[in-house]
GROMACS .gro file of C-alpha atoms in nm:
model
  395
    1MET     CA    1   2.308   1.300  -2.951
    2ILE     CA    2   2.277   1.150  -2.603
    3ALA     CA    3   1.925   1.021  -2.544
    4LEU     CA    4   1.726   1.195  -2.269
    5ASN     CA    5   1.673   0.865  -2.089
    6ASP     CA    6   2.051   0.813  -2.073
    7THR     CA    7   2.102   1.166  -1.942
    8ILE     CA    8   1.848   1.120  -1.665
    9GLN     CA    9   1.995   0.785  -1.564
   10LYS     CA   10   2.343   0.937  -1.551
   11LEU     CA   11   2.216   1.218  -1.329
   12TYR     CA   12   2.067   0.960  -1.095
   13GLU     CA   13   2.398   0.775  -1.075
   14GLU     CA   14   2.595   1.094  -1.010
   15LYS     CA   15   2.366   1.313  -0.798
   16HIS     CA   16   2.117   1.095  -0.608
   17PHE     CA   17   2.163   0.881  -0.302
   18GLN     CA   18   2.186   0.530  -0.445
   19THR     CA   19   1.885   0.396  -0.257
   20TYR     CA   20   1.682   0.256  -0.550
   21ARG     CA   21   1.736  -0.021  -0.803
   22ARG     CA   22   1.553   0.164  -1.075
   23PHE     CA   23   1.443   0.011  -1.403
   24PRO     CA   24   1.620   0.166  -1.706
   25LEU     CA   25   1.321   0.378  -1.798
   26THR     CA   26   1.230   0.745  -1.773
   27LEU     CA   27   0.858   0.818  -1.781
   28ILE     CA   28   0.729   1.159  -1.882
   29LYS     CA   29   0.352   1.127  -1.924
   30GLY     CA   30   0.058   0.924  -1.798
   31SER     CA   31  -0.311   0.894  -1.880
   32GLY     CA   32  -0.550   0.639  -1.736
   33THR     CA   33  -0.377   0.301  -1.729
   34LYS     CA   34  -0.103   0.405  -1.971
   35VAL     CA   35   0.234   0.577  -1.929
   36TYR     CA   36   0.487   0.697  -2.186
   37ASP     CA   37   0.865   0.717  -2.188
   38THR     CA   38   1.107   0.970  -2.334
   39GLU     CA   39   1.093   0.796  -2.674
   40GLY     CA   40   0.713   0.802  -2.683
   41LYS     CA   41   0.671   0.430  -2.618
   42GLU     CA   42   0.346   0.334  -2.447
   43TYR     CA   43   0.329   0.101  -2.146
   44LEU     CA   44   0.035  -0.062  -1.974
   45ASP     CA   45   0.092   0.026  -1.610
   46ALA     CA   46   0.010  -0.272  -1.389
   47LEU     CA   47   0.201  -0.119  -1.098
   48ALA     CA   48   0.027   0.219  -1.064
   49GLY     CA   49   0.316   0.382  -0.879
   50ILE     CA   50   0.307   0.084  -0.637
   51ALA     CA   51  -0.068   0.086  -0.569
   52VAL     CA   52  -0.089   0.467  -0.565
   53ASN     CA   53  -0.265   0.573  -0.884
   54ASN     CA   54  -0.589   0.392  -0.801
   55VAL     CA   55  -0.805   0.616  -1.022
   56GLY     CA   56  -0.551   0.609  -1.304
   57HIS     CA   57  -0.289   0.857  -1.414
   58CYS     CA   58  -0.400   1.220  -1.430
   59HIS     CA   59  -0.772   1.161  -1.385
   60PRO     CA   60  -0.941   1.481  -1.508
   61LYS     CA   61  -1.135   1.534  -1.185
   62VAL     CA   62  -0.821   1.498  -0.972
   63VAL     CA   63  -0.616   1.719  -1.205
   64LYS     CA   64  -0.880   1.993  -1.190
   65ALA     CA   65  -0.900   1.973  -0.809
   66ILE     CA   66  -0.521   2.011  -0.785
   67GLN     CA   67  -0.509   2.296  -1.035
   68ASP     CA   68  -0.793   2.486  -0.872
   69GLN     CA   69  -0.650   2.444  -0.522
   70ALA     CA   70  -0.295   2.532  -0.630
   71ALA     CA   71  -0.424   2.857  -0.773
   72ASN     CA   72  -0.594   2.943  -0.445
   73LEU     CA   73  -0.402   2.811  -0.143
   74ILE     CA   74  -0.132   2.542  -0.122
   75HIS     CA   75  -0.001   2.542   0.234
   76ILE     CA   76  -0.063   2.723   0.563
   77SER     CA   77   0.054   2.476   0.835
   78ASN     CA   78  -0.172   2.326   1.099
   79LEU     CA   79  -0.178   2.642   1.309
   80TYR     CA   80  -0.489   2.738   1.113
   81HIS     CA   81  -0.800   2.566   0.980
   82ASN     CA   82  -0.834   2.492   0.611
   83ILE     CA   83  -1.147   2.396   0.424
   84PRO     CA   84  -1.019   2.100   0.214
   85GLN     CA   85  -0.877   1.930   0.525
   86SER     CA   86  -1.198   1.955   0.725
   87THR     CA   87  -1.427   1.857   0.440
   88PHE     CA   88  -1.209   1.558   0.354
   89ALA     CA   89  -1.190   1.457   0.721
   90LYS     CA   90  -1.570   1.450   0.730
   91GLN     CA   91  -1.590   1.252   0.408
   92LEU     CA   92  -1.323   0.996   0.506
   93THR     CA   93  -1.457   0.931   0.854
   94GLU     CA   94  -1.810   0.888   0.718
   95VAL     CA   95  -1.697   0.643   0.448
   96SER     CA   96  -1.480   0.444   0.690
   97GLY     CA   97  -1.699   0.450   1.001
   98PHE     CA   98  -1.409   0.570   1.217
   99ASP     CA   99  -1.445   0.861   1.458
  100ARG     CA  100  -1.143   1.081   1.389
  101VAL     CA  101  -0.853   1.119   1.147
  102PHE     CA  102  -0.500   1.258   1.158
  103PHE     CA  103  -0.339   1.358   0.828
  104CYS     CA  104   0.031   1.318   0.754
  105ASN     CA  105   0.243   1.274   0.440
  106SER     CA  106   0.311   0.903   0.396
  107GLY     CA  107   0.239   0.551   0.511
  108LEU     CA  108   0.552   0.550   0.721
  109GLU     CA  109   0.436   0.858   0.910
  110ALA     CA  110   0.091   0.706   0.956
  111ASN     CA  111   0.240   0.392   1.107
  112GLU     CA  112   0.477   0.590   1.330
  113GLY     CA  113   0.182   0.791   1.458
  114ALA     CA  114  -0.019   0.475   1.520
  115ILE     CA  115   0.269   0.332   1.724
  116LYS     CA  116   0.272   0.644   1.942
  117MET     CA  117  -0.105   0.623   1.988
  118ALA     CA  118  -0.089   0.255   2.079
  119ARG     CA  119   0.191   0.312   2.329
  120LYS     CA  120   0.023   0.605   2.501
  121LEU     CA  121  -0.318   0.440   2.524
  122SER     CA  122  -0.176   0.108   2.644
  123GLU     CA  123   0.037   0.287   2.904
  124GLN     CA  124  -0.277   0.453   3.037
  125LYS     CA  125  -0.417   0.102   3.078
  126GLY     CA  126  -0.110  -0.009   3.273
  127LYS     CA  127   0.031  -0.233   3.003
  128THR     CA  128   0.408  -0.276   2.970
  129GLY     CA  129   0.437  -0.560   2.717
  130PRO     CA  130   0.544  -0.551   2.352
  131ILE     CA  131   0.374  -0.447   2.032
  132ILE     CA  132   0.320  -0.764   1.827
  133TYR     CA  133   0.395  -0.774   1.454
  134PHE     CA  134   0.420  -1.062   1.207
  135SER     CA  135   0.681  -1.222   0.984
  136GLY     CA  136   0.679  -1.101   0.625
  137CYS     CA  137   0.535  -0.764   0.719
  138PHE     CA  138   0.642  -0.421   0.597
  139HIS     CA  139   0.546  -0.104   0.784
  140GLY     CA  140   0.805   0.145   0.658
  141ARG     CA  141   1.177   0.226   0.670
  142SER     CA  142   1.227   0.446   0.977
  143VAL     CA  143   1.439   0.309   1.262
  144THR     CA  144   1.122   0.226   1.455
  145SER     CA  145   0.926   0.075   1.167
  146ILE     CA  146   1.212  -0.147   1.044
  147THR     CA  147   1.206  -0.298   1.392
  148MET     CA  148   0.873  -0.442   1.275
  149GLY     CA  149   1.015  -0.599   0.962
  150LYS     CA  150   1.269  -0.819   0.789
  151ALA     CA  151   1.620  -0.858   0.929
  152ALA     CA  152   1.760  -0.748   0.593
  153PHE     CA  153   1.609  -0.402   0.640
  154GLN     CA  154   1.750  -0.377   0.994
  155LYS     CA  155   2.112  -0.462   0.913
  156GLY     CA  156   2.348  -0.175   0.992
  157PHE     CA  157   2.090   0.044   1.163
  158GLY     CA  158   2.110  -0.074   1.523
  159PRO     CA  159   2.055  -0.041   1.804
  160LEU     CA  160   1.685  -0.076   1.731
  161PRO     CA  161   1.410   0.029   1.972
  162ASP     CA  162   1.284  -0.218   2.229
  163GLY     CA  163   0.922  -0.311   2.281
  164PHE     CA  164   0.840  -0.519   1.972
  165LYS     CA  165   0.790  -0.893   1.924
  166GLU     CA  166   0.752  -1.094   1.604
  167LEU     CA  167   0.514  -1.386   1.559
  168PRO     CA  168   0.476  -1.601   1.245
  169TYR     CA  169   0.214  -1.482   0.997
  170ASN     CA  170  -0.089  -1.707   0.950
  171ASP     CA  171   0.012  -1.929   1.245
  172VAL     CA  172  -0.305  -1.954   1.453
  173ASP     CA  173  -0.139  -2.153   1.732
  174ALA     CA  174   0.135  -1.891   1.775
  175LEU     CA  175  -0.129  -1.639   1.876
  176ASP     CA  176  -0.163  -1.824   2.207
  177GLN     CA  177   0.163  -1.652   2.310
  178ILE     CA  178  -0.016  -1.316   2.326
  179ASP     CA  179  -0.087  -1.222   2.687
  180VAL     CA  180  -0.295  -0.953   2.854
  181ASP     CA  181   0.008  -0.724   2.895
  182THR     CA  182   0.051  -0.688   2.517
  183ARG     CA  183   0.023  -0.323   2.414
  184ALA     CA  184  -0.097  -0.360   2.056
  185ILE     CA  185  -0.103  -0.586   1.751
  186PHE     CA  186   0.000  -0.451   1.409
  187VAL     CA  187  -0.113  -0.658   1.112
  188GLU     CA  188  -0.162  -0.641   0.736
  189CYS     CA  189  -0.462  -0.842   0.624
  190ILE     CA  190  -0.282  -0.883   0.292
  191GLN     CA  191   0.094  -0.834   0.296
  192GLY     CA  192   0.201  -0.634  -0.008
  193GLU     CA  193   0.579  -0.601   0.015
  194GLY     CA  194   0.593  -0.945   0.175
  195GLY     CA  195   0.473  -1.104  -0.147
  196VAL     CA  196   0.094  -1.054  -0.165
  197ASN     CA  197   0.043  -1.293   0.126
  198ILE     CA  198  -0.324  -1.320   0.218
  199GLY     CA  199  -0.417  -1.354   0.582
  200ASP     CA  200  -0.618  -1.662   0.669
  201LYS     CA  201  -0.968  -1.592   0.794
  202ASP     CA  202  -0.917  -1.799   1.111
  203PHE     CA  203  -0.586  -1.626   1.185
  204LEU     CA  204  -0.713  -1.269   1.149
  205GLU     CA  205  -1.040  -1.330   1.327
  206LYS     CA  206  -0.861  -1.497   1.619
  207ILE     CA  207  -0.642  -1.185   1.647
  208ASP     CA  208  -0.956  -0.976   1.670
  209VAL     CA  209  -1.105  -1.201   1.940
  210ILE     CA  210  -0.782  -1.191   2.143
  211CYS     CA  211  -0.769  -0.811   2.119
  212LYS     CA  212  -1.124  -0.779   2.246
  213GLU     CA  213  -1.082  -1.034   2.525
  214LYS     CA  214  -0.750  -0.891   2.649
  215ASP     CA  215  -0.814  -0.522   2.577
  216ILE     CA  216  -0.532  -0.502   2.322
  217ILE     CA  217  -0.524  -0.228   2.059
  218LEU     CA  218  -0.564  -0.366   1.707
  219VAL     CA  219  -0.392  -0.167   1.432
  220VAL     CA  220  -0.444  -0.268   1.070
  221ASP     CA  221  -0.197  -0.136   0.813
  222GLU     CA  222  -0.405  -0.047   0.505
  223ILE     CA  223  -0.128   0.147   0.329
  224GLN     CA  224  -0.134  -0.077   0.021
  225THR     CA  225  -0.476  -0.242   0.053
  226GLY     CA  226  -0.682   0.068   0.129
  227MET     CA  227  -0.895   0.286  -0.098
  228GLY     CA  228  -1.053   0.010  -0.304
  229ARG     CA  229  -0.748  -0.193  -0.400
  230THR     CA  230  -0.903  -0.527  -0.296
  231GLY     CA  231  -1.258  -0.467  -0.412
  232LYS     CA  232  -1.365  -0.321  -0.079
  233MET     CA  233  -1.275   0.023   0.051
  234PHE     CA  234  -1.041  -0.135   0.306
  235GLY     CA  235  -0.879  -0.477   0.299
  236TYR     CA  236  -0.984  -0.568   0.652
  237GLU     CA  237  -1.349  -0.557   0.541
  238HIS     CA  238  -1.303  -0.899   0.379
  239PHE     CA  239  -1.280  -1.040   0.732
  240ASP     CA  240  -1.491  -1.024   1.046
  241ILE     CA  241  -1.259  -0.797   1.241
  242ASN     CA  242  -1.296  -0.455   1.400
  243PRO     CA  243  -0.970  -0.260   1.427
  244ASP     CA  244  -0.922   0.033   1.663
  245ILE     CA  245  -0.684   0.207   1.423
  246ILE     CA  246  -0.609   0.180   1.052
  247THR     CA  247  -0.334   0.353   0.858
  248LEU     CA  248  -0.367   0.480   0.502
  249ALA     CA  249  -0.152   0.639   0.232
  250LYS     CA  250  -0.067   0.523  -0.124
  251GLY     CA  251  -0.407   0.528  -0.302
  252LEU     CA  252  -0.533   0.817  -0.092
  253GLY     CA  253  -0.412   1.112  -0.302
  254SER     CA  254  -0.347   0.981  -0.655
  255GLY     CA  255   0.024   1.056  -0.620
  256VAL     CA  256   0.004   1.375  -0.415
  257PRO     CA  257   0.174   1.275  -0.087
  258ILE     CA  258  -0.077   1.218   0.192
  259GLY     CA  259  -0.119   0.965   0.471
  260ALA     CA  260  -0.383   0.922   0.735
  261ILE     CA  261  -0.450   0.755   1.069
  262LEU     CA  262  -0.813   0.666   1.133
  263ALA     CA  263  -0.920   0.571   1.485
  264LYS     CA  264  -1.231   0.501   1.687
  265GLY     CA  265  -1.325   0.487   2.054
  266ASP     CA  266  -1.053   0.559   2.311
  267ALA     CA  267  -0.784   0.549   2.041
  268ALA     CA  268  -0.947   0.843   1.864
  269ASN     CA  269  -0.908   1.065   2.171
  270VAL     CA  270  -0.572   0.959   2.313
  271LEU     CA  271  -0.363   1.233   2.152
  272VAL     CA  272  -0.376   1.588   2.289
  273PRO     CA  273  -0.209   1.910   2.168
  274GLY     CA  274   0.169   1.867   2.174
  275ASP     CA  275   0.161   1.486   2.146
  276HIS     CA  276   0.190   1.469   1.771
  277GLY     CA  277   0.190   1.693   1.465
  278SER     CA  278   0.296   1.757   1.108
  279THR     CA  279   0.402   2.069   0.923
  280PHE     CA  280   0.275   1.955   0.584
  281GLY     CA  281   0.019   1.692   0.686
  282GLY     CA  282  -0.332   1.766   0.563
  283ASN     CA  283  -0.235   2.072   0.364
  284PRO     CA  284  -0.502   2.214   0.131
  285LEU     CA  285  -0.344   2.081  -0.188
  286ALA     CA  286  -0.307   1.722  -0.067
  287CYS     CA  287  -0.655   1.712   0.081
  288ALA     CA  288  -0.813   1.854  -0.235
  289ALA     CA  289  -0.643   1.579  -0.437
  290ALA     CA  290  -0.748   1.311  -0.189
  291GLN     CA  291  -1.109   1.426  -0.175
  292ALA     CA  292  -1.134   1.424  -0.553
  293SER     CA  293  -0.974   1.079  -0.565
  294LEU     CA  294  -1.222   0.935  -0.316
  295GLU     CA  295  -1.512   1.089  -0.505
  296VAL     CA  296  -1.392   0.923  -0.826
  297ILE     CA  297  -1.367   0.586  -0.649
  298LEU     CA  298  -1.725   0.622  -0.529
  299ASP     CA  299  -1.881   0.789  -0.834
  300GLU     CA  300  -1.723   0.554  -1.089
  301LYS     CA  301  -1.794   0.243  -0.877
  302LEU     CA  302  -1.430   0.143  -0.872
  303LEU     CA  303  -1.477  -0.094  -0.579
  304GLU     CA  304  -1.702  -0.306  -0.799
  305ASN     CA  305  -1.465  -0.276  -1.095
  306SER     CA  306  -1.165  -0.372  -0.883
  307TRP     CA  307  -1.341  -0.685  -0.764
  308GLN     CA  308  -1.486  -0.788  -1.099
  309VAL     CA  309  -1.185  -0.718  -1.320
  310GLY     CA  310  -0.945  -0.833  -1.047
  311THR     CA  311  -1.123  -1.167  -1.011
  312TYR     CA  312  -1.126  -1.207  -1.389
  313LEU     CA  313  -0.754  -1.132  -1.414
  314LEU     CA  314  -0.666  -1.358  -1.119
  315ASN     CA  315  -0.857  -1.650  -1.271
  316LYS     CA  316  -0.695  -1.596  -1.611
  317ILE     CA  317  -0.345  -1.584  -1.460
  318SER     CA  318  -0.416  -1.891  -1.247
  319ASP     CA  319  -0.523  -2.085  -1.557
  320LEU     CA  320  -0.219  -1.962  -1.749
  321ALA     CA  321   0.021  -2.056  -1.469
  322LYS     CA  322  -0.076  -2.423  -1.487
  323SER     CA  323   0.135  -2.456  -1.801
  324TYR     CA  324   0.458  -2.343  -1.634
  325GLU     CA  325   0.624  -2.559  -1.369
  326PHE     CA  326   0.843  -2.271  -1.249
  327ILE     CA  327   0.538  -2.079  -1.123
  328LYS     CA  328   0.487  -2.181  -0.762
  329ASP     CA  329   0.162  -1.997  -0.681
  330VAL     CA  330  -0.082  -1.731  -0.797
  331ARG     CA  331  -0.281  -1.542  -0.534
  332GLY     CA  332  -0.462  -1.216  -0.487
  333VAL     CA  333  -0.771  -1.021  -0.389
  334GLY     CA  334  -0.928  -0.764  -0.620
  335LEU     CA  335  -0.661  -0.584  -0.819
  336MET     CA  336  -0.378  -0.692  -0.589
  337ILE     CA  337  -0.223  -1.003  -0.744
  338GLY     CA  338   0.101  -1.192  -0.689
  339ILE     CA  339   0.266  -1.452  -0.914
  340GLU     CA  340   0.524  -1.647  -0.714
  341PHE     CA  341   0.817  -1.794  -0.907
  342GLU     CA  342   1.051  -2.072  -0.798
  343THR     CA  343   1.343  -1.842  -0.876
  344GLN     CA  344   1.410  -1.469  -0.841
  345CYS     CA  345   1.191  -1.263  -1.071
  346ARG     CA  346   1.353  -0.923  -1.132
  347ALA     CA  347   1.480  -1.033  -1.474
  348PHE     CA  348   1.127  -1.140  -1.565
  349ALA     CA  349   0.995  -0.799  -1.459
  350LEU     CA  350   1.251  -0.640  -1.692
  351LYS     CA  351   1.136  -0.867  -1.974
  352LEU     CA  352   0.777  -0.754  -1.920
  353LEU     CA  353   0.892  -0.391  -1.924
  354ASP     CA  354   1.055  -0.447  -2.265
  355LYS     CA  355   0.721  -0.584  -2.386
  356GLY     CA  356   0.531  -0.279  -2.259
  357LEU     CA  357   0.398  -0.398  -1.923
  358LEU     CA  358   0.502  -0.242  -1.591
  359VAL     CA  359   0.507  -0.464  -1.281
  360SER     CA  360   0.737  -0.505  -0.982
  361CYS     CA  361   0.926  -0.794  -0.828
  362THR     CA  362   0.867  -0.807  -0.453
  363ALA     CA  363   0.998  -1.047  -0.189
  364MET     CA  364   1.253  -1.156  -0.454
  365HIS     CA  365   1.024  -1.419  -0.608
  366VAL     CA  366   0.684  -1.254  -0.658
  367ILE     CA  367   0.566  -1.055  -0.958
  368ARG     CA  368   0.322  -0.801  -0.816
  369LEU     CA  369   0.037  -0.655  -1.019
  370VAL     CA  370  -0.148  -0.360  -0.865
  371PRO     CA  371  -0.290  -0.173  -1.166
  372PRO     CA  372  -0.524   0.125  -1.151
  373LEU     CA  373  -0.875   0.033  -1.039
  374ILE     CA  374  -1.010   0.158  -1.373
  375LEU     CA  375  -0.853  -0.142  -1.553
  376THR     CA  376  -1.089  -0.291  -1.813
  377HIS     CA  377  -1.143  -0.654  -1.910
  378GLU     CA  378  -0.976  -0.578  -2.242
  379GLU     CA  379  -0.668  -0.443  -2.065
  380ALA     CA  380  -0.667  -0.747  -1.839
  381ASP     CA  381  -0.658  -0.962  -2.153
  382GLN     CA  382  -0.366  -0.751  -2.277
  383ILE     CA  383  -0.181  -0.826  -1.951
  384ILE     CA  384  -0.246  -1.198  -2.001
  385SER     CA  385  -0.121  -1.184  -2.360
  386ILE     CA  386   0.205  -1.013  -2.259
  387LEU     CA  387   0.253  -1.249  -1.965
  388LYS     CA  388   0.205  -1.554  -2.186
  389GLU     CA  389   0.451  -1.429  -2.445
  390ALA     CA  390   0.713  -1.365  -2.176
  391LEU     CA  391   0.648  -1.693  -1.995
  392ASP     CA  392   0.680  -1.891  -2.319
  393GLU     CA  393   1.027  -1.743  -2.362
  394GLU     CA  394   1.125  -1.876  -2.019
  395THR     CA  395   1.056  -2.240  -2.113
   0.00000   0.00000   0.00000
């Protein structure tokens, strides 16, 4: 008998676009911090769907919200009002302190919308310069968003749009190149896909000062860091900065696709009917899931847990890493942790998978851990135990 996992993998090879380097694993069930494969094997999920399942897999409150909404109304388009969208808009703007929100379906769409907003508002101010982005960043895979990204993602997809300029990340002196004609600055306070690179306080706060002095729109990409991942609701809150726009997705809907653009001041009012839109964005089902997810984060004090357990796990991994010369660095904030290897790390990620721990290898050399925010100290110790066993086999 052909195993179900083999059947599913064969279907992927034969019927799907070959866009993913998938691990040889088919998952069929999840609960809390655990997932299960077709053979019933349990895994501790330290990836959480790439920082998506912040409240854990199939949290009862989120499941009930989805079930109840699905039985009532799933989709109606944005030609009409719907209650979950408006109530979640109120909740999200109040929690964030931003004035208005636009709902879409993904982080990519949120960033694309933010680019349009920045261009329109800066044009109204008479600006004609570029949008600044930074080396190591990742803002999505559309033709526009790969323009703000690594050359490897751009290869074969030219010609790319004009109007963007790259500066080196965490280079304070390079910021002196930014002039008054600059339209906007896009930045991640902690780069996820880039390798869990943490922005320096001086670097990020100088960006904020420049934006205020030169009337430049500041956009912070919170796709991966938002919704409690770093121990605060938004990653930028670790720094003394005040963005005009932030973009959200991943942890917003516990796996139900939803993205959001939050804006304040002039940026919140720049778009008018016809400027932007989405067929599916903010549909009742997605907003019901997102509202329930946010309520769980608040009610279960997951910001505090993310910070406390994340700091515990980071310190434990940092101590462990001292025994292995091939580990170059360990860094992180809250439950967003990177272990940088001297060599490429995909094979090590596969080894961890065999031992029952799910992680990813990002930026070729960095093992990324972004577990659900409900992770306990005992589960953190389990991660350490599996890491140590795997690392010992590398020596």
